[in-house]
């Protein structure tokens, strides 16, 4: 399949049902009293564009394989790039409601595991080159991001500290223990279910890791999953403002008023304070290297260097 480039900034070309761009519709409609939110999203797009132009010397062409994370809703003209550990289960549930032709009504009625079944949602990589380009040119595109190290700790907690994630323990835990634990026990080598955060950090920073295979999507950088310097996203939502950003997107595409993004009720959510605790035992040398690994996500999405990091 021939590589192709994404369209230029598409905010003015996306045509909704009324034949207007979503932002035109937003400005013209009295029902939207969100001027401050519009300004926030304009600011995020401009910041992203500025950082991309500063750090991206050559715009490469996209390959269909780059588009496996872009979920398509042909009914509402919507493209969503999902990022694991950034409310992606709930967003996939919402996308199933939007694309389900009435089969689903309430996102929370959809079991979490069903939201991740590949056949339940189409991704942009499944379309022809012409269809891909048409959708990139005309659909509303959005992505949700999160403070990078908080997302990383959330992935570690979910994949390495919960007993039921045996597939991750076998697939990654055993390798991490073998390479990064002096004198591991036979049990740890076989089960890989007691990986310490420090060992996980060593694994991420080991040059062999990315030489052997790409990062798993749960700790891959957002810019590598969603290509925000090639694909011009109309909305960059943030985990920190999830509820209002989700509502904004659903209003932009004219989703039925009954479709609501699920309210967060998790009390086990990884917070900034919790993330700080995980870094207490990581040396400044490895803290700096890890920060550099995720530095582009910090820059692109305007996150501050965490106060708990000792980078000097």
Short mmCIF file of C-alpha atoms in Angstrom, two decimals:
data_model
loop_
_atom_site.label_atom_id
_atom_site.label_comp_id
_atom_site.label_asym_id
_atom_site.label_seq_id
_atom_site.Cartn_x
_atom_site.Cartn_y
_atom_site.Cartn_z
CA UNK A 1 0.00 0.00 0.00
CA UNK A 2 1.42 3.36 -1.04
CA UNK A 3 2.27 5.69 1.84
CA UNK A 4 0.14 8.78 2.06
CA UNK A 5 0.22 12.08 3.88
CA UNK A 6 -2.43 13.44 6.17
CA UNK A 7 -4.42 16.47 5.16
CA UNK A 8 -3.61 20.00 6.16
CA UNK A 9 -5.40 21.66 9.06
CA UNK A 10 -8.92 20.36 8.63
CA UNK A 11 -10.99 22.41 11.06
CA UNK A 12 -12.38 24.54 8.24
CA UNK A 13 -13.10 21.63 5.87
CA UNK A 14 -14.93 19.16 8.10
CA UNK A 15 -18.54 19.23 6.96
CA UNK A 16 -21.22 18.37 9.49
CA UNK A 17 -24.79 17.50 8.65
CA UNK A 18 -25.63 21.18 8.25
CA UNK A 19 -22.80 21.63 5.73
CA UNK A 20 -20.74 23.76 8.12
CA UNK A 21 -17.49 23.05 9.91
CA UNK A 22 -17.91 22.04 13.57
CA UNK A 23 -16.25 25.20 14.79
CA UNK A 24 -18.46 27.36 12.55
CA UNK A 25 -21.49 25.59 13.94
CA UNK A 26 -20.15 26.14 17.42
CA UNK A 27 -19.67 29.87 16.95
CA UNK A 28 -23.04 30.33 15.29
CA UNK A 29 -25.19 28.38 17.72
CA UNK A 30 -26.69 29.98 20.83
CA UNK A 31 -26.88 26.62 22.57
CA UNK A 32 -23.11 26.56 23.02
CA UNK A 33 -21.94 28.92 25.71
CA UNK A 34 -18.39 27.64 25.72
CA UNK A 35 -16.24 30.49 24.50
CA UNK A 36 -13.65 29.84 27.22
CA UNK A 37 -13.49 26.16 26.22
CA UNK A 38 -13.10 27.14 22.55
CA UNK A 39 -10.18 29.34 23.52
CA UNK A 40 -8.57 26.52 25.51
CA UNK A 41 -8.75 24.16 22.55
CA UNK A 42 -7.49 26.79 20.14
CA UNK A 43 -4.55 27.34 22.48
CA UNK A 44 -3.80 23.60 22.63
CA UNK A 45 -3.83 23.32 18.83
CA UNK A 46 -1.52 26.31 18.47
CA UNK A 47 0.89 24.98 21.10
CA UNK A 48 0.96 21.61 19.36
CA UNK A 49 1.54 23.22 15.96
CA UNK A 50 4.37 25.41 17.31
CA UNK A 51 6.18 22.51 18.97
CA UNK A 52 5.77 20.34 15.87
CA UNK A 53 7.25 23.03 13.61
CA UNK A 54 10.13 23.55 16.04
CA UNK A 55 11.07 19.90 16.55
CA UNK A 56 9.96 18.15 13.36
CA UNK A 57 12.36 18.93 10.56
CA UNK A 58 10.94 16.59 7.94
CA UNK A 59 7.33 15.53 7.63
CA UNK A 60 7.30 11.84 6.89
CA UNK A 61 4.50 10.05 5.09
CA UNK A 62 1.99 8.02 7.04
CA UNK A 63 1.65 4.30 6.45
CA UNK A 64 -1.60 2.40 7.01
CA UNK A 65 0.11 0.63 9.92
CA UNK A 66 0.42 4.04 11.63
CA UNK A 67 -3.38 4.28 11.73
CA UNK A 68 -4.25 1.24 13.83
CA UNK A 69 -5.15 3.45 16.80
CA UNK A 70 -7.56 5.69 14.87
CA UNK A 71 -11.11 4.48 15.46
CA UNK A 72 -13.63 5.49 12.77
CA UNK A 73 -17.23 6.61 13.21
CA UNK A 74 -18.61 7.04 9.68
CA UNK A 75 -22.05 8.01 10.99
CA UNK A 76 -20.86 11.16 12.75
CA UNK A 77 -17.70 11.82 10.71
CA UNK A 78 -15.39 11.19 13.64
CA UNK A 79 -11.83 9.86 14.08
CA UNK A 80 -10.60 9.04 17.59
CA UNK A 81 -6.99 8.10 18.30
CA UNK A 82 -7.09 5.94 21.41
CA UNK A 83 -4.28 6.04 23.94
CA UNK A 84 -4.26 3.28 26.58
CA UNK A 85 -4.52 4.55 30.17
CA UNK A 86 -6.25 7.75 29.03
CA UNK A 87 -9.92 6.74 29.48
CA UNK A 88 -9.73 4.72 26.27
CA UNK A 89 -12.06 1.96 27.49
CA UNK A 90 -14.86 4.47 28.08
CA UNK A 91 -14.15 6.26 24.80
CA UNK A 92 -14.33 2.95 22.93
CA UNK A 93 -17.64 2.24 24.66
CA UNK A 94 -18.93 5.65 23.53
CA UNK A 95 -17.71 4.98 19.98
CA UNK A 96 -19.59 1.65 20.03
CA UNK A 97 -22.75 3.54 21.00
CA UNK A 98 -22.17 6.13 18.26
CA UNK A 99 -21.50 3.53 15.55
CA UNK A 100 -23.88 0.81 16.73
CA UNK A 101 -27.05 1.92 14.90
CA UNK A 102 -29.01 1.74 18.14
CA UNK A 103 -27.61 -1.63 19.25
CA UNK A 104 -26.07 0.03 22.33
CA UNK A 105 -27.62 2.90 24.27
CA UNK A 106 -25.61 3.24 27.46
CA UNK A 107 -21.80 3.03 27.26
CA UNK A 108 -21.61 1.54 30.76
CA UNK A 109 -23.78 -1.41 29.72
CA UNK A 110 -20.92 -2.53 27.45
CA UNK A 111 -18.48 -4.82 29.33
CA UNK A 112 -14.94 -3.42 29.41
CA UNK A 113 -13.45 -6.45 27.64
CA UNK A 114 -15.99 -6.09 24.81
CA UNK A 115 -14.84 -2.51 24.16
CA UNK A 116 -11.39 -3.88 23.27
CA UNK A 117 -12.55 -6.61 20.86
CA UNK A 118 -11.01 -5.44 17.53
CA UNK A 119 -14.01 -6.44 15.41
CA UNK A 120 -16.36 -4.17 17.41
CA UNK A 121 -14.83 -0.97 16.02
CA UNK A 122 -13.21 -0.20 12.68
CA UNK A 123 -9.84 1.51 12.56
CA UNK A 124 -8.58 3.75 9.78
CA UNK A 125 -5.92 1.20 8.79
CA UNK A 126 -8.70 -1.08 7.46
CA UNK A 127 -9.72 1.37 4.70
CA UNK A 128 -8.25 1.90 1.22
CA UNK A 129 -5.77 4.73 0.68
CA UNK A 130 -8.44 6.86 -1.04
CA UNK A 131 -10.91 6.23 1.80
CA UNK A 132 -8.24 7.01 4.38
CA UNK A 133 -7.34 10.32 2.77
CA UNK A 134 -11.00 11.30 2.40
CA UNK A 135 -11.62 10.68 6.10
CA UNK A 136 -8.45 12.47 7.21
CA UNK A 137 -9.49 15.41 5.06
CA UNK A 138 -13.11 15.67 6.17
CA UNK A 139 -13.71 14.03 9.58
CA UNK A 140 -13.36 15.62 13.00
CA UNK A 141 -10.23 14.17 14.62
CA UNK A 142 -9.56 14.00 18.35
CA UNK A 143 -7.13 12.47 20.82
CA UNK A 144 -6.94 12.39 24.62
CA UNK A 145 -3.63 12.77 26.45
CA UNK A 146 -2.42 12.53 30.04
CA UNK A 147 0.56 13.62 32.14
CA UNK A 148 3.15 11.19 30.71
CA UNK A 149 4.73 9.78 33.88
CA UNK A 150 1.35 9.51 35.61
CA UNK A 151 0.14 7.51 32.61
CA UNK A 152 3.28 5.35 32.82
CA UNK A 153 2.76 4.57 36.52
CA UNK A 154 -0.89 3.82 35.80
CA UNK A 155 0.20 1.30 33.13
CA UNK A 156 2.73 -0.28 35.52
CA UNK A 157 0.14 -0.61 38.30
CA UNK A 158 -2.43 -2.11 35.95
CA UNK A 159 -0.19 -4.54 34.08
CA UNK A 160 2.32 -5.62 36.72
CA UNK A 161 0.68 -5.38 40.15
CA UNK A 162 -2.72 -6.98 39.46
CA UNK A 163 -2.80 -10.76 39.79
CA UNK A 164 -5.16 -11.34 36.85
CA UNK A 165 -2.83 -9.80 34.22
CA UNK A 166 -0.98 -13.06 33.73
CA UNK A 167 -0.49 -12.46 29.98
CA UNK A 168 1.58 -9.34 30.73
CA UNK A 169 3.47 -11.12 33.52
CA UNK A 170 4.45 -13.93 31.15
CA UNK A 171 5.06 -11.73 28.10
CA UNK A 172 7.01 -8.88 29.75
CA UNK A 173 7.46 -9.65 33.45
CA UNK A 174 9.58 -12.76 32.93
CA UNK A 175 11.86 -10.92 30.51
CA UNK A 176 12.22 -7.93 32.88
CA UNK A 177 13.09 -10.20 35.82
CA UNK A 178 15.59 -12.18 33.74
CA UNK A 179 17.41 -9.08 32.49
CA UNK A 180 17.14 -6.61 35.33
CA UNK A 181 17.08 -8.56 38.61
CA UNK A 182 20.30 -9.92 40.08
CA UNK A 183 19.90 -13.58 41.08
CA UNK A 184 16.15 -13.92 40.45
CA UNK A 185 14.30 -16.87 41.97
CA UNK A 186 13.09 -19.67 39.74
CA UNK A 187 9.50 -18.74 40.61
CA UNK A 188 10.02 -15.12 39.51
CA UNK A 189 11.66 -16.28 36.26
CA UNK A 190 8.68 -18.50 35.48
CA UNK A 191 5.84 -16.22 36.58
CA UNK A 192 7.11 -12.63 36.22
CA UNK A 193 4.34 -11.41 38.54
CA UNK A 194 6.39 -9.40 41.02
CA UNK A 195 8.16 -6.84 38.78
CA UNK A 196 9.24 -3.79 40.77
CA UNK A 197 8.76 -0.31 39.30
CA UNK A 198 12.52 0.26 39.32
CA UNK A 199 13.00 -2.88 37.18
CA UNK A 200 10.27 -1.69 34.79
CA UNK A 201 12.16 1.62 34.40
CA UNK A 202 15.40 -0.26 33.64
CA UNK A 203 13.54 -2.26 31.00
CA UNK A 204 12.16 0.88 29.32
CA UNK A 205 15.61 2.46 29.20
CA UNK A 206 17.47 -0.67 28.07
CA UNK A 207 18.54 -0.09 24.41
CA UNK A 208 17.73 -3.75 23.64
CA UNK A 209 14.04 -3.22 24.43
CA UNK A 210 13.16 -1.04 21.44
CA UNK A 211 15.71 -2.75 19.20
CA UNK A 212 13.83 -6.02 19.63
CA UNK A 213 10.29 -4.68 19.18
CA UNK A 214 8.23 -1.48 19.52
CA UNK A 215 7.03 -0.51 22.98
CA UNK A 216 3.73 -2.01 24.05
CA UNK A 217 0.90 0.48 23.44
CA UNK A 218 0.35 0.90 27.20
CA UNK A 219 3.72 2.63 27.63
CA UNK A 220 4.38 3.81 24.08
CA UNK A 221 4.59 7.61 23.72
CA UNK A 222 1.44 9.36 22.50
CA UNK A 223 3.31 11.00 19.63
CA UNK A 224 4.30 7.53 18.39
CA UNK A 225 0.76 6.14 18.66
CA UNK A 226 -1.19 9.09 17.22
CA UNK A 227 1.32 11.09 15.10
CA UNK A 228 0.07 14.55 16.11
CA UNK A 229 2.67 16.34 13.98
CA UNK A 230 1.36 14.62 10.82
CA UNK A 231 -2.34 14.30 11.60
CA UNK A 232 -3.85 17.65 12.56
CA UNK A 233 -6.19 16.95 15.45
CA UNK A 234 -9.16 19.27 15.82
CA UNK A 235 -9.48 18.57 19.54
CA UNK A 236 -6.74 17.56 21.96
CA UNK A 237 -8.60 16.43 25.05
CA UNK A 238 -6.85 16.01 28.39
CA UNK A 239 -7.38 13.41 31.08
CA UNK A 240 -7.25 16.24 33.61
CA UNK A 241 -10.30 17.91 31.97
CA UNK A 242 -11.92 14.69 30.75
CA UNK A 243 -15.59 15.39 31.50
CA UNK A 244 -15.79 18.84 29.89
CA UNK A 245 -13.62 17.88 26.89
CA UNK A 246 -15.71 14.75 26.24
CA UNK A 247 -18.95 16.74 26.41
CA UNK A 248 -17.48 19.34 24.02
CA UNK A 249 -16.60 16.67 21.41
CA UNK A 250 -19.99 14.97 21.57
CA UNK A 251 -21.68 18.35 21.08
CA UNK A 252 -19.35 19.22 18.19
CA UNK A 253 -20.33 16.15 16.18
CA UNK A 254 -24.02 16.46 16.93
CA UNK A 255 -24.24 13.22 18.89
CA UNK A 256 -27.66 12.39 20.31
CA UNK A 257 -28.19 14.20 23.62
CA UNK A 258 -28.77 10.85 25.33
CA UNK A 259 -25.14 9.79 24.63
CA UNK A 260 -23.17 10.70 27.72
CA UNK A 261 -19.53 10.07 28.45
CA UNK A 262 -19.38 7.87 31.59
CA UNK A 263 -18.59 9.77 34.77
CA UNK A 264 -15.41 8.60 36.46
CA UNK A 265 -16.04 6.74 39.70
CA UNK A 266 -12.72 5.00 40.18
CA UNK A 267 -11.11 5.54 43.55
CA UNK A 268 -8.01 3.57 42.55
CA UNK A 269 -6.99 6.12 39.89
CA UNK A 270 -3.30 6.92 39.67
CA UNK A 271 -2.75 10.48 40.93
CA UNK A 272 0.19 12.89 40.91
CA UNK A 273 0.92 12.16 44.60
CA UNK A 274 0.87 8.43 43.96
CA UNK A 275 3.18 8.85 40.95
CA UNK A 276 5.61 10.84 43.12
CA UNK A 277 5.83 7.92 45.56
CA UNK A 278 6.87 5.55 42.80
CA UNK A 279 9.76 7.85 41.88
CA UNK A 280 11.17 8.17 45.40
CA UNK A 281 13.46 5.17 44.89
CA UNK A 282 14.46 5.99 41.30
CA UNK A 283 17.88 7.66 41.13
CA UNK A 284 18.16 11.16 39.56
CA UNK A 285 20.22 9.60 36.73
CA UNK A 286 17.37 7.28 35.73
CA UNK A 287 14.73 9.93 36.38
CA UNK A 288 16.39 12.19 33.84
CA UNK A 289 16.70 9.43 31.27
CA UNK A 290 13.07 8.43 31.71
CA UNK A 291 11.91 12.03 31.44
CA UNK A 292 13.91 12.38 28.20
CA UNK A 293 12.20 9.26 26.85
CA UNK A 294 8.80 10.96 27.26
CA UNK A 295 10.00 14.52 26.69
CA UNK A 296 8.22 15.04 23.35
CA UNK A 297 4.87 14.21 24.94
CA UNK A 298 5.61 16.78 27.66
CA UNK A 299 6.41 19.40 25.04
CA UNK A 300 3.63 18.64 22.55
CA UNK A 301 0.86 18.61 25.11
CA UNK A 302 2.19 21.37 27.36
CA UNK A 303 2.80 19.42 30.57
CA UNK A 304 5.15 20.85 33.19
CA UNK A 305 8.11 18.90 34.52
CA UNK A 306 6.80 17.19 37.68
CA UNK A 307 8.00 18.80 40.90
CA UNK A 308 8.98 15.41 42.37
CA UNK A 309 11.59 14.74 39.66
CA UNK A 310 15.22 15.35 40.56
CA UNK A 311 16.72 16.09 37.18
CA UNK A 312 19.84 17.97 38.20
#
